[in-house]
Amino acid sequence: MDIVRNITDLRSVVGGWRAKSESVGLIPTMGALHDGHLALVHASTQSCNRSVASIFVNPAQFGLNEDLDSYPRREARDVELLESARCDLLFAPTADVMYPDGFATTVQVPRLADRLCGKARPHHFGGVATVVTKLLLQCLPDRAFFGEKDYQQLQIIMRMARDLDIPVKIVGVPTVRDADGLALSSRNQYLDENARGVSLALNQALRDAAERLSSGRTSPEEERRRGIMALLDAGFDKVDYFEICDAETLDPLTSVIRPARVLAAAHLGKTRLIDNMAVDPPSI
Ligand code: AMP
């Protein structure tokens, strides 16, 4: 696998593939790769001739008191994992390459980005939408792969690519979980043994809510209350939200009459965990 660190080299390699009519998949990441990221690489190698992973810990999507400095960085191991997943190219730019002196433009997707995680992290999705727009325009892939684990991010990127007429198909990949249900995340390594046990309540609460909502036995408002209580009772310190939303617009729902998503974010010590689950409307 080749590694490139600037846009000229990226475009030169991708241009060579394009000249041979090979299709290209892009997998944007922040590194510290795990099986969730590798599922995106796999989805890309299955449907594209060539796959490009990017690793960039994007300062613009971290808030002032967040974990930018301590975010895990392990490029050598990531390279080994990408090679074994048969990725063709790693794009690993520095912050100067992505944000040169004088950089002044941001991409915002208001309504979708203001809610859910956007309330606790007001600058986060602007940073994500800006860096993903740049990565898409730098690489110009046919497809780009994102995890359903970050469901709000996925919907924002789909909307942004559509609105800006970026010629790429955004592909969502199902969440990869540990055997006990916890969604894989680079931040799970912050959890000690006790917190790791408590963390399972997140997946459980979402699954319970999704099942009850699909059976038609309950309302979103009821499940919202129950979900928050279940997480606090299990030992989470704070719940940012437990919401039932339209699966595409993320508008909060008062009844489940179309495909929906139950999404939650909660704090365990210094670690903030998110997860989500599909909710099928009850069959009539
Ligand atoms: P990150 O490195 O956290 O920015 O994530 C890079 C990409 O991997 C994003 O599209 C995430 O949604 C995706 N991803 C992270 N964890 C998982 C997971 N457990 N299952 C599927 N995709 C994931």
Coordinates of C-alpha atoms and ligand atoms in Angstrom, one line a residue:
M1 CA 0.0 0.0 0.0
D2 CA 1.3 3.4 -0.9
I3 CA 1.1 6.3 1.5
V4 CA 0.7 9.9 0.3
R5 CA 0.7 13.0 2.4
N6 CA -0.3 15.8 0.1
I7 CA -3.0 16.5 -2.4
T8 CA -0.8 16.6 -5.5
D9 CA 0.4 13.0 -4.9
L10 CA -3.1 11.8 -4.0
R11 CA -4.5 13.2 -7.3
S12 CA -1.7 11.7 -9.2
V13 CA -2.3 8.2 -7.9
V14 CA -6.1 8.4 -8.3
G15 CA -5.7 10.0 -11.7
G16 CA -3.6 7.0 -12.9
W17 CA -6.4 4.7 -11.8
R18 CA -9.1 6.9 -13.5
A19 CA -7.1 6.8 -16.7
K20 CA -7.5 3.0 -16.6
S21 CA -11.3 3.4 -15.9
E22 CA -10.9 1.9 -12.4
S23 CA -13.5 2.9 -9.8
V24 CA -12.4 4.4 -6.6
G25 CA -13.7 4.1 -3.0
L26 CA -12.8 6.5 -0.2
I27 CA -12.9 5.7 3.5
P28 CA -12.3 8.8 5.7
T29 CA -11.1 8.0 9.2
M30 CA -9.2 9.5 12.2
G31 CA -7.1 6.4 12.6
A32 CA -6.7 4.1 15.6
L33 CA -8.4 1.7 13.4
H34 CA -10.6 -1.2 14.5
D35 CA -12.9 -3.8 12.9
G36 CA -15.6 -1.1 12.4
H37 CA -13.2 0.9 10.2
L38 CA -12.1 -2.3 8.4
A39 CA -15.8 -3.1 7.6
L40 CA -15.8 0.2 5.6
V41 CA -12.6 -0.8 3.8
H42 CA -14.2 -4.2 3.1
A43 CA -17.4 -2.6 1.7
S44 CA -15.1 -0.5 -0.5
T45 CA -13.0 -3.3 -1.8
Q46 CA -16.2 -5.3 -2.6
S47 CA -17.7 -2.6 -4.8
C48 CA -14.7 -0.5 -6.1
N49 CA -11.6 -1.4 -8.0
R50 CA -9.4 0.7 -5.8
S51 CA -9.7 1.8 -2.2
V52 CA -8.2 4.9 -0.5
A53 CA -8.3 5.3 3.3
S54 CA -7.6 8.6 4.8
I55 CA -6.3 9.2 8.3
F56 CA -6.6 12.7 9.7
V57 CA -7.4 13.7 13.2
N58 CA -9.3 16.8 12.3
P59 CA -8.8 19.6 14.8
A60 CA -11.8 21.5 13.4
Q61 CA -14.3 18.9 14.8
F62 CA -13.0 18.9 18.4
G63 CA -14.3 21.3 21.0
L64 CA -12.0 23.2 23.3
N65 CA -12.3 20.8 26.2
E66 CA -12.4 17.6 24.1
D67 CA -9.7 14.9 23.5
L68 CA -7.9 16.3 20.5
D69 CA -4.5 16.0 22.1
S70 CA -5.0 12.6 23.7
Y71 CA -6.9 11.1 20.7
P72 CA -5.1 7.8 20.0
R73 CA -2.6 8.0 17.1
R74 CA -1.0 4.8 15.8
E75 CA -0.2 5.0 12.2
A76 CA 2.2 2.1 11.9
R77 CA -0.4 -0.4 13.2
D78 CA -3.1 1.3 11.1
V79 CA -0.9 0.8 8.0
E80 CA -0.6 -3.0 8.8
L81 CA -4.4 -3.3 9.2
L82 CA -5.1 -1.4 6.0
E83 CA -2.6 -3.6 4.1
S84 CA -4.2 -6.8 5.4
A85 CA -7.6 -5.4 4.4
R86 CA -6.2 -4.9 0.8
C87 CA -6.5 -1.1 0.8
D88 CA -4.6 0.4 -2.1
L89 CA -3.6 3.8 -0.8
L90 CA -3.4 5.7 2.5
F91 CA -3.9 9.5 2.4
A92 CA -2.4 10.9 5.7
P93 CA -2.2 14.7 5.4
T94 CA -0.9 17.0 8.0
A95 CA -3.0 19.9 9.4
D96 CA -1.0 22.3 7.2
V97 CA -2.0 20.5 4.1
M98 CA -5.7 20.5 5.1
Y99 CA -5.8 24.0 6.6
P100 CA -3.0 26.1 5.1
D101 CA -2.5 29.7 6.2
G102 CA -5.5 31.9 5.4
F103 CA -8.0 29.0 5.3
A104 CA -11.4 30.6 5.7
T105 CA -14.3 28.5 4.4
T106 CA -16.6 26.2 6.3
V107 CA -19.5 24.0 5.3
Q108 CA -22.6 24.0 7.5
V109 CA -25.6 21.8 7.4
P110 CA -27.8 23.7 9.9
R111 CA -31.0 21.9 10.8
L112 CA -29.5 18.4 10.7
A113 CA -26.4 19.4 12.6
D114 CA -28.0 21.6 15.3
R115 CA -29.8 18.7 17.1
L116 CA -28.8 15.6 19.0
C117 CA -24.9 15.6 19.2
G118 CA -24.9 19.1 17.8
K119 CA -26.4 20.5 21.0
A120 CA -23.5 19.3 23.2
R121 CA -20.9 19.7 20.5
P122 CA -21.9 23.0 18.6
H123 CA -18.9 23.1 16.3
H124 CA -18.4 19.4 15.7
F125 CA -20.5 18.8 12.5
G126 CA -19.3 22.0 10.8
G127 CA -15.8 20.7 11.2
V128 CA -16.9 17.2 9.9
A129 CA -18.8 18.6 6.9
T130 CA -15.9 20.9 6.0
V131 CA -13.2 18.2 6.2
V132 CA -15.3 15.6 4.4
T133 CA -16.2 18.1 1.6
K134 CA -12.4 18.7 1.2
L135 CA -11.6 15.0 1.2
L136 CA -14.3 14.2 -1.4
L137 CA -13.0 17.0 -3.7
Q138 CA -9.4 16.1 -3.2
C139 CA -9.9 12.5 -4.0
L140 CA -13.1 12.6 -6.2
P141 CA -14.0 9.0 -5.4
D142 CA -17.0 7.2 -7.0
R143 CA -18.1 6.1 -3.6
A144 CA -17.4 7.1 0.0
F145 CA -18.0 4.9 3.0
F146 CA -19.3 6.0 6.4
G147 CA -20.4 4.0 9.5
E148 CA -24.0 4.0 10.7
K149 CA -22.3 4.1 14.2
D150 CA -22.2 7.8 13.6
Y151 CA -25.7 8.0 12.2
Q152 CA -26.2 11.8 12.5
Q153 CA -22.9 12.3 10.8
L154 CA -23.9 9.9 8.0
Q155 CA -27.2 11.8 7.4
I156 CA -25.4 15.1 7.4
I157 CA -22.8 13.9 4.8
M158 CA -25.5 12.5 2.6
R159 CA -27.4 15.8 2.7
M160 CA -24.3 17.8 2.1
A161 CA -23.1 15.8 -0.9
R162 CA -26.6 16.0 -2.4
D163 CA -26.9 19.8 -1.8
L164 CA -23.4 20.6 -3.1
D165 CA -23.8 18.3 -6.2
I166 CA -20.6 16.4 -5.3
P167 CA -20.5 13.5 -7.7
V168 CA -20.1 10.7 -5.2
K169 CA -22.3 8.0 -3.8
I170 CA -22.3 8.0 0.0
V171 CA -22.6 4.5 1.3
G172 CA -23.7 3.8 4.9
V173 CA -22.2 0.6 6.5
P174 CA -23.9 -1.2 9.5
T175 CA -22.3 -0.7 12.9
V176 CA -19.8 -3.3 13.9
R177 CA -20.1 -4.4 17.6
D178 CA -18.2 -6.4 20.2
A179 CA -19.7 -9.8 20.9
D180 CA -21.5 -8.3 23.9
G181 CA -23.2 -5.5 21.8
L182 CA -21.0 -2.5 22.5
A183 CA -20.4 -0.6 19.3
L184 CA -16.7 -0.5 18.4
S185 CA -15.1 2.9 18.9
S186 CA -11.6 4.2 19.1
R187 CA -12.7 5.9 22.4
N188 CA -13.7 2.5 24.0
Q189 CA -10.1 2.2 25.2
Y190 CA -10.7 5.0 27.6
L191 CA -13.2 2.8 29.6
D192 CA -11.9 0.9 32.7
E193 CA -13.3 -2.5 33.5
N194 CA -16.3 -1.2 35.6
A195 CA -17.2 1.4 32.9
R196 CA -16.9 -1.2 30.2
G197 CA -19.6 -3.3 32.1
V198 CA -21.9 -0.3 32.5
S199 CA -21.5 0.7 28.8
L200 CA -23.5 -2.4 27.7
A201 CA -26.6 -0.7 29.0
L202 CA -26.5 1.7 26.1
N203 CA -26.9 -0.9 23.4
Q204 CA -29.4 -2.7 25.6
A205 CA -31.6 0.4 26.2
L206 CA -31.6 1.2 22.4
R207 CA -32.5 -2.4 21.5
D208 CA -35.3 -2.5 24.0
A209 CA -36.8 0.8 22.8
A210 CA -36.5 -0.2 19.2
E211 CA -38.3 -3.5 19.8
R212 CA -41.1 -2.0 21.9
L213 CA -41.6 0.8 19.3
S214 CA -41.8 -1.6 16.4
S215 CA -44.4 -3.7 18.3
G216 CA -46.6 -0.6 18.5
R217 CA -47.0 -1.0 22.3
T218 CA -45.5 2.3 23.3
S219 CA -44.8 5.9 22.2
P220 CA -41.6 7.7 21.5
E221 CA -42.2 10.0 24.5
E222 CA -42.6 7.0 26.8
E223 CA -39.4 5.3 25.4
R224 CA -37.5 8.5 25.7
R225 CA -38.2 8.7 29.4
R226 CA -37.5 5.0 29.9
G227 CA -34.3 5.1 28.0
I228 CA -32.9 8.0 30.0
M229 CA -33.9 6.2 33.3
A230 CA -32.4 2.9 32.1
L231 CA -29.0 4.5 31.4
L232 CA -28.9 6.5 34.7
D233 CA -29.9 3.4 36.7
A234 CA -27.2 1.3 35.0
G235 CA -24.5 3.8 36.1
F236 CA -24.1 6.4 33.3
D237 CA -23.3 9.8 34.8
K238 CA -25.2 11.9 32.4
V239 CA -27.5 11.4 29.3
D240 CA -27.1 14.0 26.6
Y241 CA -30.1 12.7 24.7
F242 CA -32.2 9.6 24.1
E243 CA -34.4 10.4 21.0
I244 CA -36.6 8.8 18.5
C245 CA -36.2 10.5 15.1
D246 CA -37.2 10.2 11.5
A247 CA -34.5 8.0 9.9
E248 CA -33.5 10.6 7.3
T249 CA -34.4 14.1 8.5
L250 CA -33.7 13.3 12.2
D251 CA -36.9 15.3 13.1
P252 CA -38.1 14.1 16.5
L253 CA -41.2 11.9 16.2
T254 CA -44.3 11.7 18.3
S255 CA -45.3 8.4 16.7
V256 CA -43.5 5.8 14.6
I257 CA -45.3 5.8 11.2
R258 CA -42.3 5.8 9.0
P259 CA -38.7 4.4 9.3
A260 CA -37.2 5.8 12.4
R261 CA -34.0 5.7 14.4
V262 CA -33.5 5.7 18.2
L263 CA -30.3 7.5 19.0
A264 CA -28.5 8.1 22.3
A265 CA -25.4 9.8 23.8
A266 CA -24.4 9.4 27.4
H267 CA -21.3 10.1 29.6
L268 CA -19.4 7.5 31.6
G269 CA -16.7 9.3 33.5
K270 CA -14.8 11.3 30.9
T271 CA -16.0 9.2 28.0
R272 CA -19.0 10.1 25.9
L273 CA -20.5 7.2 24.1
I274 CA -23.0 7.3 21.3
D275 CA -25.0 4.5 19.6
N276 CA -28.2 4.1 17.6
M277 CA -30.6 1.5 16.2
A278 CA -33.1 1.2 13.4
V279 CA -36.8 1.3 14.3
D280 CA -39.2 -0.3 11.8
P281 CA -42.8 1.1 11.9
P282 CA -45.2 -1.4 13.5
S283 CA -46.9 -3.6 10.9
I284 CA -50.7 -2.9 10.7
Ligands
AMP1 P1 -13.6 7.8 13.1 O1 -12.2 7.3 12.8 O2 -14.1 7.6 14.4 O3 -13.8 9.2 12.5 O4 -14.5 6.9 12.1 C1 -14.3 6.8 10.8 C2 -15.4 6.1 10.1 O5 -15.6 4.8 10.7 C3 -16.8 6.8 10.3 O6 -17.5 6.7 9.1 C4 -17.4 6.0 11.4 O7 -18.8 6.1 11.4 C5 -16.9 4.6 11.1 N1 -17.0 3.7 12.2 C6 -16.5 4.0 13.5 N2 -16.8 3.0 14.3 C7 -17.6 2.1 13.6 C8 -18.3 0.9 13.9 N3 -18.2 0.3 15.1 N4 -19.0 0.3 12.9 C9 -19.0 0.8 11.7 N5 -18.4 2.0 11.3 C10 -17.7 2.6 12.3

